[in-house]
XYZ file of N, CA, C and O in Angstrom:
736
model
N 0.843 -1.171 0.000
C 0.000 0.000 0.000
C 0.892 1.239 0.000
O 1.978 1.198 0.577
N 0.494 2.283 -0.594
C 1.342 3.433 -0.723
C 0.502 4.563 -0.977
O -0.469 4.515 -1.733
N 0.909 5.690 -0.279
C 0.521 6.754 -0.098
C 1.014 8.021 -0.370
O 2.237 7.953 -0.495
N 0.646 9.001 -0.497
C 1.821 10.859 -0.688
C 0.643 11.339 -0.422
O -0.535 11.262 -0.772
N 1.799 12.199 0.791
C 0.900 13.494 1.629
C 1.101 14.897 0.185
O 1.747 14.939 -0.862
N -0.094 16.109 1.085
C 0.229 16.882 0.357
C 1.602 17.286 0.330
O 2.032 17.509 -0.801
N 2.818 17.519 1.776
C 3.638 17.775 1.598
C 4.916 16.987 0.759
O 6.046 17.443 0.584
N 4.446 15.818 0.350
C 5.385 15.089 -0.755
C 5.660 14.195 0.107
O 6.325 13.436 -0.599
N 5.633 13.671 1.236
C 5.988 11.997 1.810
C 5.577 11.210 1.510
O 4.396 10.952 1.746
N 6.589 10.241 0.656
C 5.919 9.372 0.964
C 6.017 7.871 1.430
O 7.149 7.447 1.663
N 5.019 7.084 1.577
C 4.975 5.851 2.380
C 4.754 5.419 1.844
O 4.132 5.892 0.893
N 5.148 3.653 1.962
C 4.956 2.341 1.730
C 4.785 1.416 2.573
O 5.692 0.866 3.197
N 3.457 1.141 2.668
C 3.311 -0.185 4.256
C 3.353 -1.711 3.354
O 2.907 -1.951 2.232
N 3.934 -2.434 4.143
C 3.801 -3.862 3.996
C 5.124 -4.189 2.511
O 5.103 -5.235 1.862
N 5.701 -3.546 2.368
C 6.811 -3.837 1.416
C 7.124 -5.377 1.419
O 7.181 -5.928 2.519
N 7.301 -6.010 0.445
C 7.739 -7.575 0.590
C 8.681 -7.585 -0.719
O 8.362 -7.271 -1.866
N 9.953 -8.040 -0.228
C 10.728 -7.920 -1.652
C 11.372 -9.547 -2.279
O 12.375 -9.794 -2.949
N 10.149 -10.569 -1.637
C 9.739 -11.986 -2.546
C 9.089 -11.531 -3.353
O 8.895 -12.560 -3.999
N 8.286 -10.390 -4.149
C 7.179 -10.489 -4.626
C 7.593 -8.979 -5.024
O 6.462 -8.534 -5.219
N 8.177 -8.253 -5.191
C 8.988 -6.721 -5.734
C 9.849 -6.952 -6.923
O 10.767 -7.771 -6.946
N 9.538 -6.268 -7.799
C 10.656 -5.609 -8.868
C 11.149 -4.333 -8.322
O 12.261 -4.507 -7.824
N 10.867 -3.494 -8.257
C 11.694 -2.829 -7.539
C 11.022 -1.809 -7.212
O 9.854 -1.661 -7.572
N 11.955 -0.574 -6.153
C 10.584 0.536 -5.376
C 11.596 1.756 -6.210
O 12.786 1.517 -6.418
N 11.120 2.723 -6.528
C 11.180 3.868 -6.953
C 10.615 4.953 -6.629
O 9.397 5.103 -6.717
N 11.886 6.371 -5.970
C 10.558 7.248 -5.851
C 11.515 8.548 -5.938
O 12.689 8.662 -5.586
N 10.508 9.636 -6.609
C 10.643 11.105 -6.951
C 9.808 11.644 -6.342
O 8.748 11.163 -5.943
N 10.318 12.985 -6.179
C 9.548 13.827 -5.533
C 9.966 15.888 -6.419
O 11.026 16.237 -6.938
N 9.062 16.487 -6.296
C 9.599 17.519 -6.327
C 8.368 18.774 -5.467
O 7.149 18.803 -5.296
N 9.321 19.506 -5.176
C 8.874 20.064 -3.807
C 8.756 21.615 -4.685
O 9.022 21.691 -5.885
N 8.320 22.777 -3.864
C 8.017 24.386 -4.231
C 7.794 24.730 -5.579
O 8.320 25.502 -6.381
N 6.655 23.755 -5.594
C 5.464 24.430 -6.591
C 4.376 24.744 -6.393
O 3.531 24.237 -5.656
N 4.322 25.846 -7.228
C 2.565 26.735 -6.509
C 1.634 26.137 -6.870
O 0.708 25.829 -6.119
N 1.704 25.813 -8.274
C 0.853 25.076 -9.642
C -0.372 26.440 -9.804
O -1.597 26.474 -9.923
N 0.638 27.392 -9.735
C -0.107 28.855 -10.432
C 0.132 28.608 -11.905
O -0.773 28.378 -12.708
N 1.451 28.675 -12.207
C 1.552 28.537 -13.601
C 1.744 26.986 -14.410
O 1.749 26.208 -13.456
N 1.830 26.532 -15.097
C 2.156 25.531 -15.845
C 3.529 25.745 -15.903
O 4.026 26.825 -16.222
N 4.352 24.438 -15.511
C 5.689 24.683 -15.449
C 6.290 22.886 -15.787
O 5.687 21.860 -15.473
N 7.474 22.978 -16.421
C 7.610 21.603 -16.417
C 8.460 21.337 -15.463
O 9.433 22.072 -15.294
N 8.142 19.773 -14.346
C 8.312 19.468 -13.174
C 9.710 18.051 -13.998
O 9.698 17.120 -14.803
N 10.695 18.777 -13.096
C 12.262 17.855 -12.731
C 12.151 16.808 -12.010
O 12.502 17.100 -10.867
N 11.687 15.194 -12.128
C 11.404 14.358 -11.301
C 12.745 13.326 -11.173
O 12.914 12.802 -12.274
N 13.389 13.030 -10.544
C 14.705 12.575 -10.530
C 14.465 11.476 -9.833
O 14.667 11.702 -8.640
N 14.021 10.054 -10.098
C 13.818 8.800 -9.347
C 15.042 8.261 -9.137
O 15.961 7.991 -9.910
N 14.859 8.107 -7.534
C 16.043 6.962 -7.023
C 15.467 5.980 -6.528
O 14.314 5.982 -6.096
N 16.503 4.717 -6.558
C 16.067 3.566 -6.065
C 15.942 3.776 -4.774
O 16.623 4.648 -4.233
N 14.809 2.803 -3.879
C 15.277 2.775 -2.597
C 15.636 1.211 -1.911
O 15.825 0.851 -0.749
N 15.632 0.716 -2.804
C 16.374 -0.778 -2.414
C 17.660 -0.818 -2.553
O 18.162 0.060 -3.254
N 18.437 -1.714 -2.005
C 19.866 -2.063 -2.691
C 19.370 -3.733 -3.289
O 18.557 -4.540 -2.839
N 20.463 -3.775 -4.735
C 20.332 -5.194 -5.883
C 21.382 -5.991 -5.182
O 22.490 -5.467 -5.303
N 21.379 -6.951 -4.577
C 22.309 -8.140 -4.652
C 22.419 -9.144 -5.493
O 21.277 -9.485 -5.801
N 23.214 -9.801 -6.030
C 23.586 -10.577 -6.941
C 24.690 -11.742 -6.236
O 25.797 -11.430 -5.798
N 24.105 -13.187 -6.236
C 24.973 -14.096 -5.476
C 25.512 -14.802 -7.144
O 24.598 -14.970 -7.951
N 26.772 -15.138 -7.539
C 27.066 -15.527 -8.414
C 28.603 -16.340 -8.241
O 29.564 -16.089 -7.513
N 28.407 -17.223 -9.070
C 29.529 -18.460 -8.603
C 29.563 -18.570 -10.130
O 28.805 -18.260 -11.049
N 31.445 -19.471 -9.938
C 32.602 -19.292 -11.246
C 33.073 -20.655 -10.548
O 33.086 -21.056 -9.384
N 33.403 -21.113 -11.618
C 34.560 -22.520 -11.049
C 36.140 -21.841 -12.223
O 36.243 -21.421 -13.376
N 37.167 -22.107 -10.961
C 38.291 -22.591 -11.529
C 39.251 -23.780 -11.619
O 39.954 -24.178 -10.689
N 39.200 -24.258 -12.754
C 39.473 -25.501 -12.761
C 38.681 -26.820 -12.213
O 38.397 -26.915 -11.019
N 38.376 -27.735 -13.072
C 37.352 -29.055 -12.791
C 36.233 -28.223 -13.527
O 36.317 -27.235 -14.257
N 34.839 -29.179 -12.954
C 33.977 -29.543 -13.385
C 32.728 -29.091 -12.329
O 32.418 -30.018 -11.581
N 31.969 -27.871 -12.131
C 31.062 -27.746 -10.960
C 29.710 -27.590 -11.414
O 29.790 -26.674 -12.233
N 28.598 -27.935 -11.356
C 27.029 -27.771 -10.907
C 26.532 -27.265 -10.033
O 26.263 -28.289 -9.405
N 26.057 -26.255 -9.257
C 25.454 -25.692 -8.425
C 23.976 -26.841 -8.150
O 23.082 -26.653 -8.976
N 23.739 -27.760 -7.279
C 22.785 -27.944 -7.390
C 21.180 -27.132 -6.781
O 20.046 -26.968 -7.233
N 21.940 -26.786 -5.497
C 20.499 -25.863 -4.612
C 21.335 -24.544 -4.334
O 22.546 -24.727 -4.454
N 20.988 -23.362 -4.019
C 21.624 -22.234 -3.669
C 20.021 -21.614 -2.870
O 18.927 -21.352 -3.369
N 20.591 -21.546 -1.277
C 19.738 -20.609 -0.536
C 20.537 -19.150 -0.231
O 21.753 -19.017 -0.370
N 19.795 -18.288 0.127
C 20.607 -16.759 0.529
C 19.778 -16.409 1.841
O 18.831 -15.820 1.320
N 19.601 -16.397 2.795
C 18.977 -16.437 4.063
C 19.542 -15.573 5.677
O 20.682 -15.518 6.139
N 18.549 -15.122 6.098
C 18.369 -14.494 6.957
C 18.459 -13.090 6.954
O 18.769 -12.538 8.009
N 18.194 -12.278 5.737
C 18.038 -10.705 5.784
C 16.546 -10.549 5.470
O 15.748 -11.206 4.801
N 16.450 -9.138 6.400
C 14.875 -8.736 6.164
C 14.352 -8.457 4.931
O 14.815 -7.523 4.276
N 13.229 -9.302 4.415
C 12.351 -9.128 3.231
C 11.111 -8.591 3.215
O 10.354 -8.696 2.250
N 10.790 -7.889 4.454
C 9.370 -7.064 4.716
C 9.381 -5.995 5.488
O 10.025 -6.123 6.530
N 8.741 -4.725 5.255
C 9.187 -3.851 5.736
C 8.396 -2.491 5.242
O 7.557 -2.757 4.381
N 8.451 -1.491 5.492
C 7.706 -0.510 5.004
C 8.650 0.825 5.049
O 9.585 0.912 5.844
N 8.371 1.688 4.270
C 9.119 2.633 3.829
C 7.889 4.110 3.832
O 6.721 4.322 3.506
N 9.349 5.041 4.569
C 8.514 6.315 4.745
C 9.749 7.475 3.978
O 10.950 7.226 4.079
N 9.390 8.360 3.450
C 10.753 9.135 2.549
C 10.962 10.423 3.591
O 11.576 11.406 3.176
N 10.450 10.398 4.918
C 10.602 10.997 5.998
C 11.423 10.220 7.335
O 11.791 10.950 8.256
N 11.621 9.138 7.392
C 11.705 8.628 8.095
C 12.593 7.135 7.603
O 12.959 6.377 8.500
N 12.856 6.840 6.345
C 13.387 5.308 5.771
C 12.712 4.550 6.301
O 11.663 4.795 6.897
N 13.384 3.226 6.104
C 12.367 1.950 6.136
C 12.553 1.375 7.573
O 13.595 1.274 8.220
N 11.266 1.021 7.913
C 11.583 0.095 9.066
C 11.237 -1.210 8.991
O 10.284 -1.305 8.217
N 11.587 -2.360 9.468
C 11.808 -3.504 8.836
C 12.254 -4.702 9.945
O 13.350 -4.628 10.500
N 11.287 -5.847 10.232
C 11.566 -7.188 10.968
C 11.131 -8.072 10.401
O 11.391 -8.946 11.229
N 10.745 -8.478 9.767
C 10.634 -9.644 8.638
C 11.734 -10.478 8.365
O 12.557 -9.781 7.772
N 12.152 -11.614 8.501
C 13.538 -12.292 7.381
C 12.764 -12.962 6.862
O 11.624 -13.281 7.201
N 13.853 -13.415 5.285
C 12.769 -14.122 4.261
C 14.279 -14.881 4.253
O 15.163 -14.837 5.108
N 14.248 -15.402 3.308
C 15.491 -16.320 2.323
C 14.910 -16.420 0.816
O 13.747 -16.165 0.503
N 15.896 -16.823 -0.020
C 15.706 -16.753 -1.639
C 16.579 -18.231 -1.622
O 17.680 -18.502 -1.144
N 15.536 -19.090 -2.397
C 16.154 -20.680 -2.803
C 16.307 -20.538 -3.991
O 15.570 -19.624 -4.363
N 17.202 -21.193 -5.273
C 16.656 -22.083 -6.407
C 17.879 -23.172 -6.245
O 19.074 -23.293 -5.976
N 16.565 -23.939 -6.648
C 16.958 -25.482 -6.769
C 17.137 -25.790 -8.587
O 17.070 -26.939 -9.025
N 17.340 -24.714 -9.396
C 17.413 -25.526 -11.097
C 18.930 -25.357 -10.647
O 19.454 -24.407 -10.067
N 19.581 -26.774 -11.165
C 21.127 -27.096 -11.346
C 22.025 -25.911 -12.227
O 21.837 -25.911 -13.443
N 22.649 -25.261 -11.860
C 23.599 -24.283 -12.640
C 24.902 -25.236 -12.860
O 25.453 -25.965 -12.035
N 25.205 -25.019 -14.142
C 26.510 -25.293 -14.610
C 27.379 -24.377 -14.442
O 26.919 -23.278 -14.754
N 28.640 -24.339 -14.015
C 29.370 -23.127 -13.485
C 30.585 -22.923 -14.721
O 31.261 -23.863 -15.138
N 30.684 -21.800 -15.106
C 31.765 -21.245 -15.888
C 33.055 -20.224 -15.685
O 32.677 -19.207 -15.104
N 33.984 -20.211 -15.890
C 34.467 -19.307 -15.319
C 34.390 -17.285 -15.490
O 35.034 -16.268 -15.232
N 32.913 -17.838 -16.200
C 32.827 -16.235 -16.545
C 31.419 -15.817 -15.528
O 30.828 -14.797 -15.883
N 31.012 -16.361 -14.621
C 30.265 -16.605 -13.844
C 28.304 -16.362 -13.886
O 27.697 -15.368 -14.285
N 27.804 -17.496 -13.394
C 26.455 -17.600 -13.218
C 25.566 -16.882 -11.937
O 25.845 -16.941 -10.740
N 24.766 -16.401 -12.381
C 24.274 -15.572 -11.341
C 23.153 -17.286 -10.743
O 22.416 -18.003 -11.420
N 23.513 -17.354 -9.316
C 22.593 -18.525 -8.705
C 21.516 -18.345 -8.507
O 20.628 -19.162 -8.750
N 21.271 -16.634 -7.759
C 19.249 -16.097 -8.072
C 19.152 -15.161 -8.045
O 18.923 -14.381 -7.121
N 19.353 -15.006 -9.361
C 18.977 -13.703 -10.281
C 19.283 -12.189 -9.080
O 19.908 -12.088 -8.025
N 18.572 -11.322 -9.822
C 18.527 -9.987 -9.170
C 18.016 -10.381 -7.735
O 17.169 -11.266 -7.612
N 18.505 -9.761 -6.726
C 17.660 -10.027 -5.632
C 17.400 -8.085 -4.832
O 18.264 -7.607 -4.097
N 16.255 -7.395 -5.158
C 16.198 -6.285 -4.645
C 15.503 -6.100 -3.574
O 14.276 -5.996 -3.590
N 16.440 -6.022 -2.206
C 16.439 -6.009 -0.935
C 16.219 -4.639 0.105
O 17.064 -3.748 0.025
N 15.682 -4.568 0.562
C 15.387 -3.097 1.902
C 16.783 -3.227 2.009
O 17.460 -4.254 1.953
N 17.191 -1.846 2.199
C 18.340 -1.264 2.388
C 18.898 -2.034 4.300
O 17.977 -2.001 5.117
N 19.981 -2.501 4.712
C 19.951 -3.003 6.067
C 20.876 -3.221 6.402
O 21.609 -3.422 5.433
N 21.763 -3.403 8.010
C 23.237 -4.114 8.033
C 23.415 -5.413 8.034
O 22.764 -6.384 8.421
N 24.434 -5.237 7.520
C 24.810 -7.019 6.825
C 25.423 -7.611 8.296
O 26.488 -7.427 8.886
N 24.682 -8.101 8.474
C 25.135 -9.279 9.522
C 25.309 -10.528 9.652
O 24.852 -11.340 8.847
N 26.272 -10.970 11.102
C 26.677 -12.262 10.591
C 25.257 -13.381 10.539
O 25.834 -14.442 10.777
N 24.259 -13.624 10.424
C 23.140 -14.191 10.257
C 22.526 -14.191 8.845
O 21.499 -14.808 8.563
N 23.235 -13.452 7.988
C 23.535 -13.571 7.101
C 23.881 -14.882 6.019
O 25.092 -14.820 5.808
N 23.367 -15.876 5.363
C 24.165 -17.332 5.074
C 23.923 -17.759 3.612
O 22.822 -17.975 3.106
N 24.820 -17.824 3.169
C 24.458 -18.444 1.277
C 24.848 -20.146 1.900
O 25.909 -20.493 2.418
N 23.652 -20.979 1.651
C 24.199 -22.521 1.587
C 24.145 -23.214 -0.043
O 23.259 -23.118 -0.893
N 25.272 -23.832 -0.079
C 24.939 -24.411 -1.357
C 24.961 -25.669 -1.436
O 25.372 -26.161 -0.385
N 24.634 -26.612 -2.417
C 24.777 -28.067 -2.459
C 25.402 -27.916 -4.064
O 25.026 -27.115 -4.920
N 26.263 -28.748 -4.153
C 27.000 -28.541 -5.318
C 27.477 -30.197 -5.768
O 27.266 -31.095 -4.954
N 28.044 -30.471 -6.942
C 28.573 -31.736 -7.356
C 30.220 -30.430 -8.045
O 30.085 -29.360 -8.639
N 31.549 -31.125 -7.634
C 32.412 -30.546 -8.043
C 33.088 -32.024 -8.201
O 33.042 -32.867 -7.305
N 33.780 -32.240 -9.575
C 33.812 -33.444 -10.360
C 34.052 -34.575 -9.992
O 35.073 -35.221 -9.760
N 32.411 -34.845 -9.946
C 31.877 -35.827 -9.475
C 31.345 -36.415 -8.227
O 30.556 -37.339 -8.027
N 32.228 -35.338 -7.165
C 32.055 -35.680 -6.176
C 30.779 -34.176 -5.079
O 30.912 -32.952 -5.098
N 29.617 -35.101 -4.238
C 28.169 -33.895 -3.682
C 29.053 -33.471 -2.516
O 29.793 -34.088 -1.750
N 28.640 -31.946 -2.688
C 29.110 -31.552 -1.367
C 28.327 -30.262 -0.968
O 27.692 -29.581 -1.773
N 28.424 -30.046 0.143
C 27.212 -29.119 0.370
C 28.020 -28.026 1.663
O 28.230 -28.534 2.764
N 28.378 -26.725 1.444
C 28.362 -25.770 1.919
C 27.792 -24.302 2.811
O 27.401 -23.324 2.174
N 27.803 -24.310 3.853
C 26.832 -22.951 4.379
C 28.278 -21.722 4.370
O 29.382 -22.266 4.352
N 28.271 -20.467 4.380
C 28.731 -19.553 4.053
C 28.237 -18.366 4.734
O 27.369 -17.619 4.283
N 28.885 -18.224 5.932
C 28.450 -16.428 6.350
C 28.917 -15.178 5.425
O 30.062 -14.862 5.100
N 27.998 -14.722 5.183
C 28.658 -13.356 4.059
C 29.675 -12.517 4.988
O 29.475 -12.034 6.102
N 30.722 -12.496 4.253
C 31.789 -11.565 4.714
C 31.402 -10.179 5.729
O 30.427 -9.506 5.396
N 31.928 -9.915 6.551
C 31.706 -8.527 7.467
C 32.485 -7.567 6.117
O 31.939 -6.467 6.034
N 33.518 -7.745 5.167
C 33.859 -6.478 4.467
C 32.877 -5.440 4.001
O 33.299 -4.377 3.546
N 31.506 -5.705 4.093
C 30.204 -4.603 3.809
C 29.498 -4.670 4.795
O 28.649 -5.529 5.033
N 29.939 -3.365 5.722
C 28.410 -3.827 6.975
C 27.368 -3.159 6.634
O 26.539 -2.918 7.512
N 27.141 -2.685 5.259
C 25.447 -1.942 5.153
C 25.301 -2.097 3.555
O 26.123 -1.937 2.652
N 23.975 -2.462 3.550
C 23.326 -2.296 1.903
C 22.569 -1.264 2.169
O 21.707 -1.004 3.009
N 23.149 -0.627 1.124
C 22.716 1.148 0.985
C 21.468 0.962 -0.097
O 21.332 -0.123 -0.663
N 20.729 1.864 -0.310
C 19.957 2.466 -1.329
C 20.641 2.698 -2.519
O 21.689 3.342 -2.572
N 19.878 2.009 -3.826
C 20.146 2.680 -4.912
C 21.889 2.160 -5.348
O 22.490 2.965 -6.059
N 22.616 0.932 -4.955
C 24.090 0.571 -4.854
C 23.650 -0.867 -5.260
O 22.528 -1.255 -4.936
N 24.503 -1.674 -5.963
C 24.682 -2.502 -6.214
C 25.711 -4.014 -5.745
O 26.941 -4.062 -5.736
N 25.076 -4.747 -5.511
C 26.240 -5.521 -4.582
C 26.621 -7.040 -4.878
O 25.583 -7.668 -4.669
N 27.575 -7.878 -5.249
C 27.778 -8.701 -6.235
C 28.837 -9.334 -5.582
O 29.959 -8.838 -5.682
N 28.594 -10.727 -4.688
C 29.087 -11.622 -4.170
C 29.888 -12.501 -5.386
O 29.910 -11.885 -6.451
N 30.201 -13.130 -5.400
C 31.215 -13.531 -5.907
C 31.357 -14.797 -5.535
O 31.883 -14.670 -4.429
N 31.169 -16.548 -5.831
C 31.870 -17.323 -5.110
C 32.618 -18.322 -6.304
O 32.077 -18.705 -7.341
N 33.664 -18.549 -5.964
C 34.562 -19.299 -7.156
C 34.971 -20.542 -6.289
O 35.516 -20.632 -5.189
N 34.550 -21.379 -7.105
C 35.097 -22.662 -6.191
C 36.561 -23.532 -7.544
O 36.600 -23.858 -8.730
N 37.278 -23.540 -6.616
C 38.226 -23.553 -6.774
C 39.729 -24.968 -6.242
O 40.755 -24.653 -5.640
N 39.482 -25.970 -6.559
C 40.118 -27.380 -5.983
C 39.504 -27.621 -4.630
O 38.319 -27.350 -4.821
N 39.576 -27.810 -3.962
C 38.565 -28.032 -2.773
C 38.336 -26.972 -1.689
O 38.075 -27.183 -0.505
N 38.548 -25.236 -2.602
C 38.057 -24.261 -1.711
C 37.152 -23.641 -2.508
O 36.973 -24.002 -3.671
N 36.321 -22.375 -1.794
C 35.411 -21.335 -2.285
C 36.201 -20.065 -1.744
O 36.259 -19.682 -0.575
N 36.739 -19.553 -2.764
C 36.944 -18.495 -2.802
C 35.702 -17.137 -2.669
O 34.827 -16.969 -3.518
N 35.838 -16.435 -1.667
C 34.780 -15.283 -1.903
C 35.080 -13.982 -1.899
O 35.864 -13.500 -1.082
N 34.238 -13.020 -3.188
C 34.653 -11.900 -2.927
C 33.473 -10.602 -3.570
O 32.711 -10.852 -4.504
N 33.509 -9.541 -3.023
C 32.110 -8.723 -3.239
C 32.836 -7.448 -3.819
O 33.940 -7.056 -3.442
N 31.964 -6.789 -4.905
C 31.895 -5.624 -5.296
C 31.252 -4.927 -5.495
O 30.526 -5.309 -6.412
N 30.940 -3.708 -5.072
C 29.860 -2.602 -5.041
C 29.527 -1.563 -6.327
O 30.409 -1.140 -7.074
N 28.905 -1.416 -6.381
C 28.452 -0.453 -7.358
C 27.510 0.368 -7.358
O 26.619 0.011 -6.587
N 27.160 1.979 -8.247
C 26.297 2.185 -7.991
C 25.124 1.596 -8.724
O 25.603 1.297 -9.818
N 23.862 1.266 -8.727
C 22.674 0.638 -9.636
C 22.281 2.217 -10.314
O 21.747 3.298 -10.065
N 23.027 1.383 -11.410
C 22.360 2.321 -12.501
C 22.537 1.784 -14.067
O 22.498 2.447 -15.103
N 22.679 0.813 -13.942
C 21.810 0.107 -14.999
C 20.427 -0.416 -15.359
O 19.723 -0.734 -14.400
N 20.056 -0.521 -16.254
C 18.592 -0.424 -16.376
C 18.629 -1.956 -17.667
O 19.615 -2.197 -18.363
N 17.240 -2.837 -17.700
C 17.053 -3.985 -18.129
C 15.572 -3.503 -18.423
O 14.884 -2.821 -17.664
N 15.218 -3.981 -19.650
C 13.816 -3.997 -20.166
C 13.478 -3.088 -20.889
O 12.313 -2.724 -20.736
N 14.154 -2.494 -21.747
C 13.961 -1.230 -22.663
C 12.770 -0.291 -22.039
O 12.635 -0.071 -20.836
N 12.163 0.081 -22.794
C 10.856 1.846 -22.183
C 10.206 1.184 -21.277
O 9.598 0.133 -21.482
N 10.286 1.686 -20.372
C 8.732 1.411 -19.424
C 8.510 2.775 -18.899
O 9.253 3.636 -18.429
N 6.899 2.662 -19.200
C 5.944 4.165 -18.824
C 5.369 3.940 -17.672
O 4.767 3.034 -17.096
N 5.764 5.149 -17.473
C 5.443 5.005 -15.568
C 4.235 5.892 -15.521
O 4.232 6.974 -16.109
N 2.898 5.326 -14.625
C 1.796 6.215 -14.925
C 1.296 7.268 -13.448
O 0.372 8.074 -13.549
């Protein structure tokens, strides 16, 4: 549900980002609407995008299950106040990824309430690495203690002779997927 006061706040109750493409919001403030004027609307994200993605070097790997678990996925958002938020969700897929060394994203875009990364935090995977099942849990690194708004964030896991290498890079989100969309 979402709302805007006259003074331009605005809110979002019940946010769920299992079930979100993404939240967007503009505002523009000191207009009389005496005259006809054309209005500067400058949308920023207010989620941060995570991206869990795995590379093999050297051998033979399958991703079979990949969970991402224990950050808040519900929450509500005020542009006076940011989001407040107690909900945890997790993100599964179970379709088998073949791993390359130019790397597979394990589930897709994931656009998350902005929050600190804590150690409760866990990517588990079940994997076949050649030939042989093995199954991994993974606390996300403390090197990022906050997913910001509107930033991009891109885990990294390379498995690698009988280790997983991990490593994250930030960005800002500002790429865009899906050619025109009219916003009404």
């Amino acid at each position: 549900t979402a709302s805007v006061t006259n003074d331009g706040i605005i809110t979002v109750e019940g946010f769920d980002c299992s079930e979100a493409v993404d939240l967007m919001t503009a505002t523009a403030t000191g207009l009389s609407g005496d005259a006809a004027q054309t209005v500067a609307m400058e949308f920023r994200h207010q989620l941060s995008k995570v991206n869990i993605v795995a590379t093999v070097e050297g051998g033979n790997c399958t991703v079979t299950s990949a969970t991402f678990s224990g950050m808040v996925t519900k929450g509500s958002y005020s542009s006076s106040a940011g989001w407040t938020s107690t909900i945890t969700g997790s993100f599964t897929n179970s379709e088998p990824k073949v791993l390359d060394t130019t790397g597979i994203d394990l589930l897709d875009d994931l656009l998350l309430i902005p929050q600190a990364v804590t150690d409760q935090f866990k990517i588990t995977v079940s994997y076949t690495l050649d030939g042989v099942q093995m199954s991994q849990e993974i606390t996300l690194p403390n090197s990022i203690s906050q997913w910001d708004a509107g930033q991009s964030y891109k885990y990294t896991l390379t498995f690698k002779g009988n280790n997983i290498i991990f490593t994250v890079n930030v960005a800002s989100w500002n790429s865009s997927t899906g050619g025109i969309i009219t916003v009404e």
